[in-house]
PDB file of C-alpha atoms and ligand atoms in Angstrom:
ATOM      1  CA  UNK A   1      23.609  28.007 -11.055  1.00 85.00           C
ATOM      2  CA  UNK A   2      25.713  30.750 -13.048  1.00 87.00           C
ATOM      3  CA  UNK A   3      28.376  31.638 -10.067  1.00 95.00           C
ATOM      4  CA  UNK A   4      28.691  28.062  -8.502  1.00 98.00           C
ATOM      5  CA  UNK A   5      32.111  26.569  -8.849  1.00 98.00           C
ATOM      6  CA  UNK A   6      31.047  22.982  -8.614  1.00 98.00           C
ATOM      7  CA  UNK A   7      28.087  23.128 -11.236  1.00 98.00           C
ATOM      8  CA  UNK A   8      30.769  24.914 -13.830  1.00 98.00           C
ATOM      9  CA  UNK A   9      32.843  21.538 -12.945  1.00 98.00           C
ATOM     10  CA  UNK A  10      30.145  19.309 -13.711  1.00 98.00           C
ATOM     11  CA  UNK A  11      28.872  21.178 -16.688  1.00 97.00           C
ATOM     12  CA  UNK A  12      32.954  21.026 -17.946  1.00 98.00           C
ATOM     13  CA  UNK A  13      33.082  24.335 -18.315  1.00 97.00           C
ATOM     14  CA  UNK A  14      35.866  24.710 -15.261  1.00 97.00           C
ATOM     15  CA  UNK A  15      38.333  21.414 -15.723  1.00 97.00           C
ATOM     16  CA  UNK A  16      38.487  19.291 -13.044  1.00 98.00           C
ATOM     17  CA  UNK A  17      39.903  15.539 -12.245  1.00 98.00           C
ATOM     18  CA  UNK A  18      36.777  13.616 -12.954  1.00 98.00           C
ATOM     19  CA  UNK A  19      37.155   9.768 -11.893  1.00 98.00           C
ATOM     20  CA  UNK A  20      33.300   8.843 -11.994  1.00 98.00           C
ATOM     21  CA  UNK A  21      29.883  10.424 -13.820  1.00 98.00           C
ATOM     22  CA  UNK A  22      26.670   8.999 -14.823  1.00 98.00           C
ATOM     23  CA  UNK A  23      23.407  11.042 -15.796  1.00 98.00           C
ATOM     24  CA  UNK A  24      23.050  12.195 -12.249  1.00 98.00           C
ATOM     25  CA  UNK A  25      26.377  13.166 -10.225  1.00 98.00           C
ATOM     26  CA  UNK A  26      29.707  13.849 -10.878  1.00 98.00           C
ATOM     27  CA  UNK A  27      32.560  12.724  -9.009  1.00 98.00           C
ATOM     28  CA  UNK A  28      35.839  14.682  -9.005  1.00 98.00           C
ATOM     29  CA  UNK A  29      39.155  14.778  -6.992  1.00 98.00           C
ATOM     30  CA  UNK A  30      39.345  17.666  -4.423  1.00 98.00           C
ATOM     31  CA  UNK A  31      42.043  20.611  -5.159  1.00 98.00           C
ATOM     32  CA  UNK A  32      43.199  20.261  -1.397  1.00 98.00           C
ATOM     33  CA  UNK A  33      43.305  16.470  -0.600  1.00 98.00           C
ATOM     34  CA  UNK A  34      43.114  15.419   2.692  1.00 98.00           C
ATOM     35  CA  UNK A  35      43.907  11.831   2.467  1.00 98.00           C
ATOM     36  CA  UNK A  36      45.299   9.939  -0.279  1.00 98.00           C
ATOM     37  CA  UNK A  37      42.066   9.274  -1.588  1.00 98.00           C
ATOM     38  CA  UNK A  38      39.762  12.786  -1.495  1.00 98.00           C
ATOM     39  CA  UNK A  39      36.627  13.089  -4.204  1.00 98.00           C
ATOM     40  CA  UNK A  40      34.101  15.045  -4.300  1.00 99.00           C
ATOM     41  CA  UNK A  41      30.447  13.492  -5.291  1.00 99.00           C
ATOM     42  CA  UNK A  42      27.965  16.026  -6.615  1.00 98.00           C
ATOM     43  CA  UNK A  43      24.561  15.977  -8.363  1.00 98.00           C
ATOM     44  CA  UNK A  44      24.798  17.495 -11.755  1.00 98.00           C
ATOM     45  CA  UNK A  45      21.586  19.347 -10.360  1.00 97.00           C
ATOM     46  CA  UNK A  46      22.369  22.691  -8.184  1.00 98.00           C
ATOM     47  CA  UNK A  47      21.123  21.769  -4.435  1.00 98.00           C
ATOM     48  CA  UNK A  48      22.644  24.211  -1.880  1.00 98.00           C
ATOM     49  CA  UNK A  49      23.089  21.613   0.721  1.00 98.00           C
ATOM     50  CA  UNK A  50      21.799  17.818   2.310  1.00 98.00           C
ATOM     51  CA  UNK A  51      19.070  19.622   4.493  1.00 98.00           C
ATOM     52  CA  UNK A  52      17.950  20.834   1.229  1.00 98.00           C
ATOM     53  CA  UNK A  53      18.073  17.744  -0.793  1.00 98.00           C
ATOM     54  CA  UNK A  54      14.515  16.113  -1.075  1.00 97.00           C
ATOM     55  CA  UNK A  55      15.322  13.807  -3.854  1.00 98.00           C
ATOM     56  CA  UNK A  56      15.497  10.354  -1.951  1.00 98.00           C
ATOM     57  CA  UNK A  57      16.227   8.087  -5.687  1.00 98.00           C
ATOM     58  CA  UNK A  58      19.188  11.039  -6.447  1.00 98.00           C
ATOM     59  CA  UNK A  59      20.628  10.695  -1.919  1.00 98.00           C
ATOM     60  CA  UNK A  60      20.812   7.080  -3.084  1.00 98.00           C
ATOM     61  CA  UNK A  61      22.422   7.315  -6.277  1.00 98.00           C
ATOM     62  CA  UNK A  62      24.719   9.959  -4.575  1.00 98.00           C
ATOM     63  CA  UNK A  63      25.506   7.396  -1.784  1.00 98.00           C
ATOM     64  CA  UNK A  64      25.842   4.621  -4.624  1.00 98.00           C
ATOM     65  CA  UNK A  65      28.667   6.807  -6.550  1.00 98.00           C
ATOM     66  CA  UNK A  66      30.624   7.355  -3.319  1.00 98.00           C
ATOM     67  CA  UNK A  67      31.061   3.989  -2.549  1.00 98.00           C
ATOM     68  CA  UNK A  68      31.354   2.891  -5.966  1.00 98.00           C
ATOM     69  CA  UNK A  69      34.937   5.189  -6.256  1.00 98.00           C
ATOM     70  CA  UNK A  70      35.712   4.215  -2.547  1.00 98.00           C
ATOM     71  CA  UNK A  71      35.933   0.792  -4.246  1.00 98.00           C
ATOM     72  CA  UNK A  72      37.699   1.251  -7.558  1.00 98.00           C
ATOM     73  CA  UNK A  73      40.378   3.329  -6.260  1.00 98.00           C
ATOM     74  CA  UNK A  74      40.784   0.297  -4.188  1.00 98.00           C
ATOM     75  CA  UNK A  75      39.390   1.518  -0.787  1.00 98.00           C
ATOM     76  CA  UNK A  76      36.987  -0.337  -0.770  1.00 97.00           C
ATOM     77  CA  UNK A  77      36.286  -1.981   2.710  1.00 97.00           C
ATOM     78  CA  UNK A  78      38.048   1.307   4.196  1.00 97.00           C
ATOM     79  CA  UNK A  79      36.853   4.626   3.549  1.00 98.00           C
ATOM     80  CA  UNK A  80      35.188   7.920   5.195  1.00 98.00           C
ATOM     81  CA  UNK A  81      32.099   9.692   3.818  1.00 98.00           C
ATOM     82  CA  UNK A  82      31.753  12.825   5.166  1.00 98.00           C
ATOM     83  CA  UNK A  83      28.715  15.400   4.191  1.00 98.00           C
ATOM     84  CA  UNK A  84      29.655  19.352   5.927  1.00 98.00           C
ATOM     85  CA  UNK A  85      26.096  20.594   6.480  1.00 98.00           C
ATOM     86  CA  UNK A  86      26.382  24.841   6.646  1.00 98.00           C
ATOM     87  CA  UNK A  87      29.153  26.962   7.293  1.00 98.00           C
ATOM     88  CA  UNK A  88      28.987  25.823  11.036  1.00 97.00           C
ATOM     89  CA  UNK A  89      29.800  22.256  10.060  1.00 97.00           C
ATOM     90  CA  UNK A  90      32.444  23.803   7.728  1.00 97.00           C
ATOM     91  CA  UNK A  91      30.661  23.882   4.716  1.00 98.00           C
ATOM     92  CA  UNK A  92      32.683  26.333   2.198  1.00 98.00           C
ATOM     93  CA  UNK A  93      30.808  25.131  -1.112  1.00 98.00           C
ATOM     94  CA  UNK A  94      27.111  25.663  -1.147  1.00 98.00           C
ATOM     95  CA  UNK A  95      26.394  22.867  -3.806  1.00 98.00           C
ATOM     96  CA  UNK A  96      25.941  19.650  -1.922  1.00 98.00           C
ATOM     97  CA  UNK A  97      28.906  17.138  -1.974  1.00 98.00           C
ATOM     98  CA  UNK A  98      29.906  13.953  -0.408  1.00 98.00           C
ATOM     99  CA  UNK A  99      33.254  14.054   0.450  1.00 98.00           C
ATOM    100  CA  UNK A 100      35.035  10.264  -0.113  1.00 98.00           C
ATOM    101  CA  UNK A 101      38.547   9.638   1.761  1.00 98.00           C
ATOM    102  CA  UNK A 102      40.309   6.781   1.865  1.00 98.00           C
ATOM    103  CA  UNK A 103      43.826   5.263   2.252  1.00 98.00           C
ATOM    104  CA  UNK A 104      44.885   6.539   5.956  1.00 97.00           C
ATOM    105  CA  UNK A 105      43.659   5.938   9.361  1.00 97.00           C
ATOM    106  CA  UNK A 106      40.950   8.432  10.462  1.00 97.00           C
ATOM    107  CA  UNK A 107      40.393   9.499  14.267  1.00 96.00           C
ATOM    108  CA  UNK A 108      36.928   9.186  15.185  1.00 96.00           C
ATOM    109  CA  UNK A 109      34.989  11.539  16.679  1.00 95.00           C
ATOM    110  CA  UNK A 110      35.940  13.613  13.849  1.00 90.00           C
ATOM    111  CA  UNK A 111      37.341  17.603  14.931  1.00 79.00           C
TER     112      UNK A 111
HETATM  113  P1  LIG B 201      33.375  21.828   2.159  1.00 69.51           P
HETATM  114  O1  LIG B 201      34.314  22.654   3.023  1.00 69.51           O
HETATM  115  O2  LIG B 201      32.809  20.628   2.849  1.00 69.51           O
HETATM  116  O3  LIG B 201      32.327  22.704   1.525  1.00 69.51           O
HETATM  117  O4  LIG B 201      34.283  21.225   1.006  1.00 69.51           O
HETATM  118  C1  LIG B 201      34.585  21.942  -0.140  1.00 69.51           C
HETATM  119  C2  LIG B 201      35.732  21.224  -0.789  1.00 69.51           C
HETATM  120  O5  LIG B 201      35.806  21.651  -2.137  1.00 69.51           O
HETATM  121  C3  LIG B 201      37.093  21.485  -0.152  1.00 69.51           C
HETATM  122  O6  LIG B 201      37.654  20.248   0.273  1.00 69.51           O
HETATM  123  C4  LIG B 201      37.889  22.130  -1.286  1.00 69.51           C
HETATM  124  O7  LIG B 201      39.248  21.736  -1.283  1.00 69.51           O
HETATM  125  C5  LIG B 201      37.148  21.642  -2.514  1.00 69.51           C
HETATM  126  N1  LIG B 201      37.231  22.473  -3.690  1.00 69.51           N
HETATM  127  C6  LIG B 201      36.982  23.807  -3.795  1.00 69.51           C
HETATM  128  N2  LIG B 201      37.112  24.215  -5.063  1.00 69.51           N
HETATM  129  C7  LIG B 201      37.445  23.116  -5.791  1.00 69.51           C
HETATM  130  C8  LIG B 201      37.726  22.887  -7.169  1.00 69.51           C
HETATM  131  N3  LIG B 201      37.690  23.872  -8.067  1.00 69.51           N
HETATM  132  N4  LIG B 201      38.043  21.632  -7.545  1.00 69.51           N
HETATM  133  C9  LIG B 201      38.093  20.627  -6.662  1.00 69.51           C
HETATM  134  N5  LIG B 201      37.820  20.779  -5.338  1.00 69.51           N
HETATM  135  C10 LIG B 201      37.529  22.009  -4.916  1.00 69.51           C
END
């Protein structure tokens, strides 16, 4: 989608920290990290948001990716995935993204 920050990152046309791609999604370290470890996992393909995703093979390969850099960042056995789900959730980027963070202690329930 012309205007959407995160497809410009996949598509390389806005540089970005990219630790992981494959065919499918794109995964790329988040300008305002909130743990030591903080990526972003998108689909190369321009989905608004999860409720919107109906692609069950590209949830899985998005799921896949996430805990595939959880692991070779060395996090592993210890990491949060979080998915913001509309503004109310605090959803500020309408392209779907998983966001990975690892390498502190996280309070559950999360604010
Ligand atoms: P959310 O609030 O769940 O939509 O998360 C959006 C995330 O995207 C935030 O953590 C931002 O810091 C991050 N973000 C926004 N623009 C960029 C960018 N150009 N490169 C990397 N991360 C970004």
């Amino acid at each position: 989608m012309a205007d959407c920050i995160f497809c410009k990152i996949a598509a390389k046309d806005v540089p970005a920290p990219i630790v992981y791609e494959n065919a499918d999604v794109v995964a790329f370290k988040d300008l305002n990290p909130r743990a030591p470890l903080h990526v972003l996992v998108i689909p190369r393909r321009h989905v608004e948001r999860l409720s919107e995703l109906d692609d069950e093979a590209l949830a899985g390969k998005l799921t896949l990716a996430a805990a595939k850099v959880a692991k070779d960042a060395g996090h592993g056995d210890n990491f949060r995935l979080v998915v913001n789900n509309g503004a109310g959730a605090g959803q500020s980027v309408f392209h779907v993204h998983f966001h990975v963070l690892g390498g502190r202690l996280f309070s559950w329930p999360p604010g």
